[in-house]
PDB file of C-alpha atoms and ligand atoms in Angstrom:
ATOM      1  CA  MET N  27       0.000   0.000   0.000  1.00 84.00           C
ATOM      2  CA  ASN N  28       1.385   3.381  -0.950  1.00 94.00           C
ATOM      3  CA  THR N  29      -1.298   5.494   0.700  1.00 96.00           C
ATOM      4  CA  VAL N  30      -3.762   4.966   3.527  1.00 98.00           C
ATOM      5  CA  THR N  31      -6.652   7.063   4.780  1.00 98.00           C
ATOM      6  CA  LEU N  32      -7.399   7.215   8.500  1.00 98.00           C
ATOM      7  CA  LEU N  33     -10.424   9.260   9.583  1.00 97.00           C
ATOM      8  CA  ASP N  34     -10.031  12.601   7.758  1.00 96.00           C
ATOM      9  CA  GLN N  35      -6.338  12.282   6.841  1.00 97.00           C
ATOM     10  CA  ASP N  36      -4.365  10.764   3.968  1.00 98.00           C
ATOM     11  CA  PHE N  37      -0.946   9.274   4.635  1.00 98.00           C
ATOM     12  CA  GLU N  38       1.772   8.103   2.270  1.00 98.00           C
ATOM     13  CA  LEU N  39       4.415   5.407   2.686  1.00 98.00           C
ATOM     14  CA  LEU N  40       7.568   6.621   4.452  1.00 98.00           C
ATOM     15  CA  ILE N  41       9.356   3.532   5.798  1.00 98.00           C
ATOM     16  CA  PRO N  42       8.779   0.076   4.276  1.00 98.00           C
ATOM     17  CA  ALA N  43       8.562  -2.999   6.517  1.00 98.00           C
ATOM     18  CA  VAL N  44      12.034  -4.309   5.574  1.00 98.00           C
ATOM     19  CA  GLU N  45      13.687  -1.097   6.754  1.00 98.00           C
ATOM     20  CA  ILE N  46      11.842  -1.275  10.054  1.00 98.00           C
ATOM     21  CA  GLU N  47      12.874  -4.927  10.468  1.00 98.00           C
ATOM     22  CA  GLN N  48      16.514  -4.028   9.817  1.00 98.00           C
ATOM     23  CA  ALA N  49      16.420  -1.205  12.364  1.00 98.00           C
ATOM     24  CA  VAL N  50      14.821  -3.460  14.988  1.00 98.00           C
ATOM     25  CA  SER N  51      17.410  -6.201  14.378  1.00 98.00           C
ATOM     26  CA  ARG N  52      20.261  -3.710  14.646  1.00 98.00           C
ATOM     27  CA  ILE N  53      19.011  -2.492  18.034  1.00 98.00           C
ATOM     28  CA  ALA N  54      18.489  -6.089  19.253  1.00 98.00           C
ATOM     29  CA  GLN N  55      22.060  -7.024  18.310  1.00 98.00           C
ATOM     30  CA  GLN N  56      23.468  -3.962  20.081  1.00 98.00           C
ATOM     31  CA  ILE N  57      21.469  -4.684  23.245  1.00 98.00           C
ATOM     32  CA  ASN N  58      22.410  -8.386  23.229  1.00 98.00           C
ATOM     33  CA  ARG N  59      26.064  -7.406  22.973  1.00 98.00           C
ATOM     34  CA  ASP N  60      26.021  -4.477  25.454  1.00 98.00           C
ATOM     35  CA  LEU N  61      23.914  -6.006  28.226  1.00 98.00           C
ATOM     36  CA  LYS N  62      25.165  -9.595  28.233  1.00 97.00           C
ATOM     37  CA  GLY N  63      25.274 -11.070  31.758  1.00 96.00           C
ATOM     38  CA  LYS N  64      23.297  -8.197  33.316  1.00 97.00           C
ATOM     39  CA  ASP N  65      20.030  -8.332  35.234  1.00 95.00           C
ATOM     40  CA  VAL N  66      17.821  -6.679  32.600  1.00 98.00           C
ATOM     41  CA  VAL N  67      14.226  -5.438  32.747  1.00 97.00           C
ATOM     42  CA  PHE N  68      12.641  -4.137  29.543  1.00 98.00           C
ATOM     43  CA  ILE N  69       9.852  -1.597  29.969  1.00 96.00           C
ATOM     44  CA  GLY N  70       7.681  -0.967  26.928  1.00 96.00           C
ATOM     45  CA  ILE N  71       5.741   2.291  26.834  1.00 95.00           C
ATOM     46  CA  LEU N  72       2.112   1.676  25.886  1.00 93.00           C
ATOM     47  CA  ASN N  73       0.329   1.964  23.596  1.00 93.00           C
ATOM     48  CA  GLY N  74       2.742   2.992  20.872  1.00 96.00           C
ATOM     49  CA  ALA N  75       5.682   0.698  21.641  1.00 98.00           C
ATOM     50  CA  PHE N  76       3.741  -2.582  21.743  1.00 98.00           C
ATOM     51  CA  MET N  77       4.763  -3.649  18.229  1.00 98.00           C
ATOM     52  CA  PHE N  78       8.376  -2.485  18.514  1.00 98.00           C
ATOM     53  CA  ALA N  79       8.645  -4.250  21.891  1.00 98.00           C
ATOM     54  CA  ALA N  80       7.224  -7.510  20.518  1.00 98.00           C
ATOM     55  CA  GLU N  81       9.452  -7.550  17.433  1.00 98.00           C
ATOM     56  CA  LEU N  82      12.563  -6.517  19.359  1.00 98.00           C
ATOM     57  CA  LEU N  83      12.121  -8.882  22.282  1.00 98.00           C
ATOM     58  CA  LYS N  84      11.798 -11.905  19.996  1.00 98.00           C
ATOM     59  CA  GLN N  85      15.404 -11.180  19.023  1.00 98.00           C
ATOM     60  CA  ILE N  86      16.735 -10.608  22.531  1.00 98.00           C
ATOM     61  CA  ASP N  87      18.712 -13.560  23.873  1.00 98.00           C
ATOM     62  CA  LEU N  88      19.322 -12.216  27.394  1.00 98.00           C
ATOM     63  CA  THR N  89      17.648 -13.656  30.483  1.00 96.00           C
ATOM     64  CA  CYS N  90      15.303 -10.777  31.213  1.00 97.00           C
ATOM     65  CA  GLN N  91      11.995  -9.533  32.581  1.00 97.00           C
ATOM     66  CA  ILE N  92       9.456  -7.534  30.575  1.00 96.00           C
ATOM     67  CA  SER N  93       6.911  -5.023  31.785  1.00 95.00           C
ATOM     68  CA  PHE N  94       4.880  -2.121  30.413  1.00 93.00           C
ATOM     69  CA  LEU N  95       4.060   1.413  31.489  1.00 91.00           C
ATOM     70  CA  LYS N  96       1.340   3.592  30.069  1.00 87.00           C
ATOM     71  CA  LEU N  97       1.765   7.336  29.668  1.00 79.00           C
ATOM     72  CA  GLU N  98       0.209   9.838  27.324  1.00 58.00           C
ATOM     73  CA  SER N  99       1.395  13.146  25.907  1.00 51.00           C
ATOM     74  CA  TYR N 100      -0.462  13.295  22.632  1.00 51.00           C
ATOM     75  CA  SER N 101      -3.917  14.129  21.361  1.00 53.00           C
ATOM     76  CA  GLY N 102      -4.471  14.505  17.616  1.00 53.00           C
ATOM     77  CA  THR N 103      -1.412  15.578  15.626  1.00 56.00           C
ATOM     78  CA  SER N 104       0.296  17.975  18.043  1.00 55.00           C
ATOM     79  CA  SER N 105       1.728  17.506  21.527  1.00 55.00           C
ATOM     80  CA  THR N 106      -0.521  18.721  24.341  1.00 55.00           C
ATOM     81  CA  GLY N 107       2.482  19.127  26.615  1.00 55.00           C
ATOM     82  CA  MET N 108       0.800  17.097  29.355  1.00 55.00           C
ATOM     83  CA  VAL N 109       2.236  13.793  30.493  1.00 49.00           C
ATOM     84  CA  THR N 110       0.361  11.566  32.917  1.00 57.00           C
ATOM     85  CA  SER N 111       1.388   8.252  34.414  1.00 56.00           C
ATOM     86  CA  LEU N 112      -1.508   5.848  33.964  1.00 48.00           C
ATOM     87  CA  ILE N 113      -0.362   2.279  34.549  1.00 63.00           C
ATOM     88  CA  GLY N 114       2.210   1.209  37.143  1.00 69.00           C
ATOM     89  CA  LEU N 115       5.194  -1.054  36.784  1.00 81.00           C
ATOM     90  CA  GLY N 116       4.408  -4.181  38.797  1.00 84.00           C
ATOM     91  CA  VAL N 117       8.014  -5.315  38.880  1.00 88.00           C
ATOM     92  CA  ASP N 118      10.920  -4.511  41.212  1.00 91.00           C
ATOM     93  CA  ILE N 119      13.531  -2.751  39.096  1.00 94.00           C
ATOM     94  CA  SER N 120      15.937  -1.739  41.862  1.00 94.00           C
ATOM     95  CA  ASN N 121      19.527  -2.793  41.118  1.00 95.00           C
ATOM     96  CA  CYS N 122      18.516  -3.813  37.595  1.00 96.00           C
ATOM     97  CA  THR N 123      19.547  -2.563  34.180  1.00 98.00           C
ATOM     98  CA  VAL N 124      16.358  -1.057  32.797  1.00 97.00           C
ATOM     99  CA  VAL N 125      15.817  -0.615  29.069  1.00 98.00           C
ATOM    100  CA  VAL N 126      12.915   1.670  28.209  1.00 98.00           C
ATOM    101  CA  LEU N 127      11.340   0.823  24.854  1.00 98.00           C
ATOM    102  CA  GLU N 128       9.680   3.749  23.063  1.00 98.00           C
ATOM    103  CA  ASP N 129       8.041   3.902  19.662  1.00 98.00           C
ATOM    104  CA  ILE N 130       9.143   7.453  18.961  1.00 98.00           C
ATOM    105  CA  VAL N 131      10.923  10.356  20.611  1.00 98.00           C
ATOM    106  CA  ASP N 132       9.549  13.663  19.347  1.00 97.00           C
ATOM    107  CA  THR N 133      10.010  16.693  21.661  1.00 95.00           C
ATOM    108  CA  GLY N 134      11.419  14.345  24.302  1.00 95.00           C
ATOM    109  CA  LEU N 135       8.940  15.472  26.951  1.00 89.00           C
ATOM    110  CA  THR N 136       7.582  11.958  27.440  1.00 89.00           C
ATOM    111  CA  ILE N 137      10.937  10.217  27.694  1.00 93.00           C
ATOM    112  CA  ALA N 138      12.308  12.885  30.073  1.00 92.00           C
ATOM    113  CA  ASN N 139       9.265  12.362  32.288  1.00 87.00           C
ATOM    114  CA  ILE N 140       9.678   8.575  32.224  1.00 91.00           C
ATOM    115  CA  VAL N 141      13.371   8.835  33.103  1.00 92.00           C
ATOM    116  CA  LYS N 142      12.541  11.158  36.008  1.00 87.00           C
ATOM    117  CA  GLN N 143      10.024   8.654  37.374  1.00 86.00           C
ATOM    118  CA  LEU N 144      12.232   5.593  36.900  1.00 91.00           C
ATOM    119  CA  GLU N 145      15.262   7.243  38.501  1.00 90.00           C
ATOM    120  CA  ARG N 146      13.403   7.105  41.832  1.00 87.00           C
ATOM    121  CA  HIS N 147      13.546   3.294  41.693  1.00 90.00           C
ATOM    122  CA  LYS N 148      17.324   3.108  42.240  1.00 92.00           C
ATOM    123  CA  THR N 149      18.046   1.117  39.123  1.00 94.00           C
ATOM    124  CA  SER N 150      21.696   0.317  38.534  1.00 95.00           C
ATOM    125  CA  GLU N 151      21.501   1.521  34.936  1.00 97.00           C
ATOM    126  CA  LEU N 152      18.858   3.122  32.722  1.00 97.00           C
ATOM    127  CA  LYS N 153      18.979   2.802  28.940  1.00 98.00           C
ATOM    128  CA  ILE N 154      16.614   4.113  26.302  1.00 98.00           C
ATOM    129  CA  ALA N 155      15.782   2.406  23.023  1.00 98.00           C
ATOM    130  CA  THR N 156      13.519   4.160  20.560  1.00 98.00           C
ATOM    131  CA  LEU N 157      12.535   2.884  17.147  1.00 98.00           C
ATOM    132  CA  LEU N 158      12.036   6.389  15.743  1.00 98.00           C
ATOM    133  CA  PHE N 159      13.530   9.795  16.540  1.00 98.00           C
ATOM    134  CA  LYS N 160      12.681  13.292  15.280  1.00 98.00           C
ATOM    135  CA  PRO N 161      15.988  15.152  15.861  1.00 98.00           C
ATOM    136  CA  GLU N 162      14.565  18.510  14.693  1.00 98.00           C
ATOM    137  CA  ALA N 163      11.820  18.378  17.324  1.00 97.00           C
ATOM    138  CA  TYR N 164      13.973  17.169  20.240  1.00 97.00           C
ATOM    139  CA  LYS N 165      14.215  19.675  23.102  1.00 96.00           C
ATOM    140  CA  GLU N 166      15.606  17.542  25.934  1.00 96.00           C
ATOM    141  CA  LYS N 167      19.078  16.446  27.011  1.00 95.00           C
ATOM    142  CA  VAL N 168      18.321  12.825  27.879  1.00 97.00           C
ATOM    143  CA  LYS N 169      20.734  10.509  26.058  1.00 97.00           C
ATOM    144  CA  LEU N 170      19.046   8.110  23.638  1.00 98.00           C
ATOM    145  CA  ASP N 171      21.174   4.954  23.814  1.00 98.00           C
ATOM    146  CA  TYR N 172      19.592   3.050  20.914  1.00 98.00           C
ATOM    147  CA  VAL N 173      17.901   4.821  17.999  1.00 98.00           C
ATOM    148  CA  GLY N 174      16.414   2.883  15.084  1.00 98.00           C
ATOM    149  CA  ILE N 175      15.572   5.452  12.410  1.00 98.00           C
ATOM    150  CA  GLU N 176      15.780   9.253  12.367  1.00 98.00           C
ATOM    151  CA  ILE N 177      12.792  10.851  10.641  1.00 98.00           C
ATOM    152  CA  PRO N 178      11.772  14.389   9.624  1.00 97.00           C
ATOM    153  CA  ASN N 179       9.601  16.473  11.948  1.00 97.00           C
ATOM    154  CA  LYS N 180       6.314  15.270  10.455  1.00 97.00           C
ATOM    155  CA  PHE N 181       3.372  13.341  11.826  1.00 97.00           C
ATOM    156  CA  ILE N 182       3.543   9.607  11.129  1.00 98.00           C
ATOM    157  CA  VAL N 183       1.451   6.492  11.769  1.00 98.00           C
ATOM    158  CA  GLY N 184       1.906   2.732  11.667  1.00 98.00           C
ATOM    159  CA  PHE N 185       3.928   0.036  13.451  1.00 98.00           C
ATOM    160  CA  GLY N 186       2.271   0.923  16.762  1.00 98.00           C
ATOM    161  CA  LEU N 187       1.860   4.657  16.186  1.00 98.00           C
ATOM    162  CA  ASP N 188      -1.629   6.065  15.826  1.00 98.00           C
ATOM    163  CA  TYR N 189      -3.661   8.955  14.517  1.00 97.00           C
ATOM    164  CA  ASN N 190      -6.477   9.446  17.053  1.00 97.00           C
ATOM    165  CA  GLY N 191      -6.394   5.751  17.864  1.00 96.00           C
ATOM    166  CA  PHE N 192      -6.153   4.431  14.301  1.00 98.00           C
ATOM    167  CA  GLY N 193      -3.294   3.021  12.244  1.00 98.00           C
ATOM    168  CA  ARG N 194      -1.391   1.146  14.964  1.00 98.00           C
ATOM    169  CA  ASN N 195      -1.760  -2.186  13.149  1.00 98.00           C
ATOM    170  CA  LEU N 196      -0.060  -1.013   9.931  1.00 98.00           C
ATOM    171  CA  LYS N 197       3.176  -2.934   9.358  1.00 97.00           C
ATOM    172  CA  GLU N 198       4.810  -0.030   7.515  1.00 98.00           C
ATOM    173  CA  ILE N 199       5.203   3.598   8.575  1.00 98.00           C
ATOM    174  CA  TYR N 200       3.251   6.344   6.807  1.00 98.00           C
ATOM    175  CA  VAL N 201       3.650  10.125   6.864  1.00 98.00           C
ATOM    176  CA  ILE N 202       0.821  12.632   6.778  1.00 97.00           C
ATOM    177  CA  LYS N 203       0.024  14.132   3.357  1.00 96.00           C
ATOM    178  CA  LYS N 204      -0.436  17.890   3.409  1.00 81.00           C
TER     179      LYS N 204
HETATM  180  P1  LIG W 309       7.226  13.587  22.872  1.00 68.21           P
HETATM  181  O1  LIG W 309       6.846  13.661  24.307  1.00 68.21           O
HETATM  182  O2  LIG W 309       6.962  14.902  22.160  1.00 68.21           O
HETATM  183  O3  LIG W 309       8.630  13.114  22.628  1.00 68.21           O
HETATM  184  O4  LIG W 309       6.239  12.583  22.174  1.00 68.21           O
HETATM  185  C1  LIG W 309       6.314  11.262  22.423  1.00 68.21           C
HETATM  186  C2  LIG W 309       5.009  10.517  22.236  1.00 68.21           C
HETATM  187  O5  LIG W 309       4.103  11.215  21.367  1.00 68.21           O
HETATM  188  C3  LIG W 309       5.292   9.207  21.560  1.00 68.21           C
HETATM  189  O6  LIG W 309       5.475   8.187  22.511  1.00 68.21           O
HETATM  190  C4  LIG W 309       4.072   8.983  20.693  1.00 68.21           C
HETATM  191  O7  LIG W 309       3.104   8.282  21.411  1.00 68.21           O
HETATM  192  C5  LIG W 309       3.578  10.361  20.388  1.00 68.21           C
HETATM  193  N1  LIG W 309       4.050  10.835  19.050  1.00 68.21           N
HETATM  194  C6  LIG W 309       5.091  11.647  18.769  1.00 68.21           C
HETATM  195  N2  LIG W 309       5.232  11.853  17.460  1.00 68.21           N
HETATM  196  C7  LIG W 309       4.240  11.140  16.875  1.00 68.21           C
HETATM  197  C8  LIG W 309       3.856  10.931  15.494  1.00 68.21           C
HETATM  198  O8  LIG W 309       4.449  11.455  14.530  1.00 68.21           O
HETATM  199  N3  LIG W 309       2.794  10.113  15.299  1.00 68.21           N
HETATM  200  C9  LIG W 309       2.107   9.502  16.311  1.00 68.21           C
HETATM  201  N4  LIG W 309       2.438   9.668  17.603  1.00 68.21           N
HETATM  202  C10 LIG W 309       3.488  10.476  17.882  1.00 68.21           C
HETATM  203 MG1  LIG W 310       4.198   6.520  22.865  1.00 68.21          MG
END
């Protein structure tokens, strides 16, 4: 599919499935190599990172735990600037190496907020892996340890990312048509 329509918006293909798969595999290999022998807990950020987390974790060969956190900073196509913690951790992450799995880092507000909250848990190490990154939009200083693909500062959907709740199931990534 080269274009998709979700609600009132048309989107066109930006990143084909093979490129996403390659980016996910690259991150998995780096994590397997870097975190070998460590006590690792992966934390996927819902809803957007569910697909990235599933694809990535199938390629992780570490002995690890997996949990999810739910936060929200988006409504429609522009950031509302509000971040709220909605679903708790349910796993003891103290003295563990935590790897946060994000679908996308845009302004960085969400990831900075997550890091602030997780730092209270006295983890031994905190790493961030994001499938997508919008460098032009990034306003924070938090170091992104694993970045899959850098994209332009445009609204995208697919592979977990949504437009008002739709498009998360798309296996490729689409950019908004203006
Ligand atoms: P940030 O706080 O501005 O970095 O935004 C991060 C969150 O906003 C991500 O976890 C996504 O859920 C959402 N988001 C950012 N950019 C996009 C986009 O282009 N499409 C869909 N969701 C996005
Ligand atoms: Mg998200």
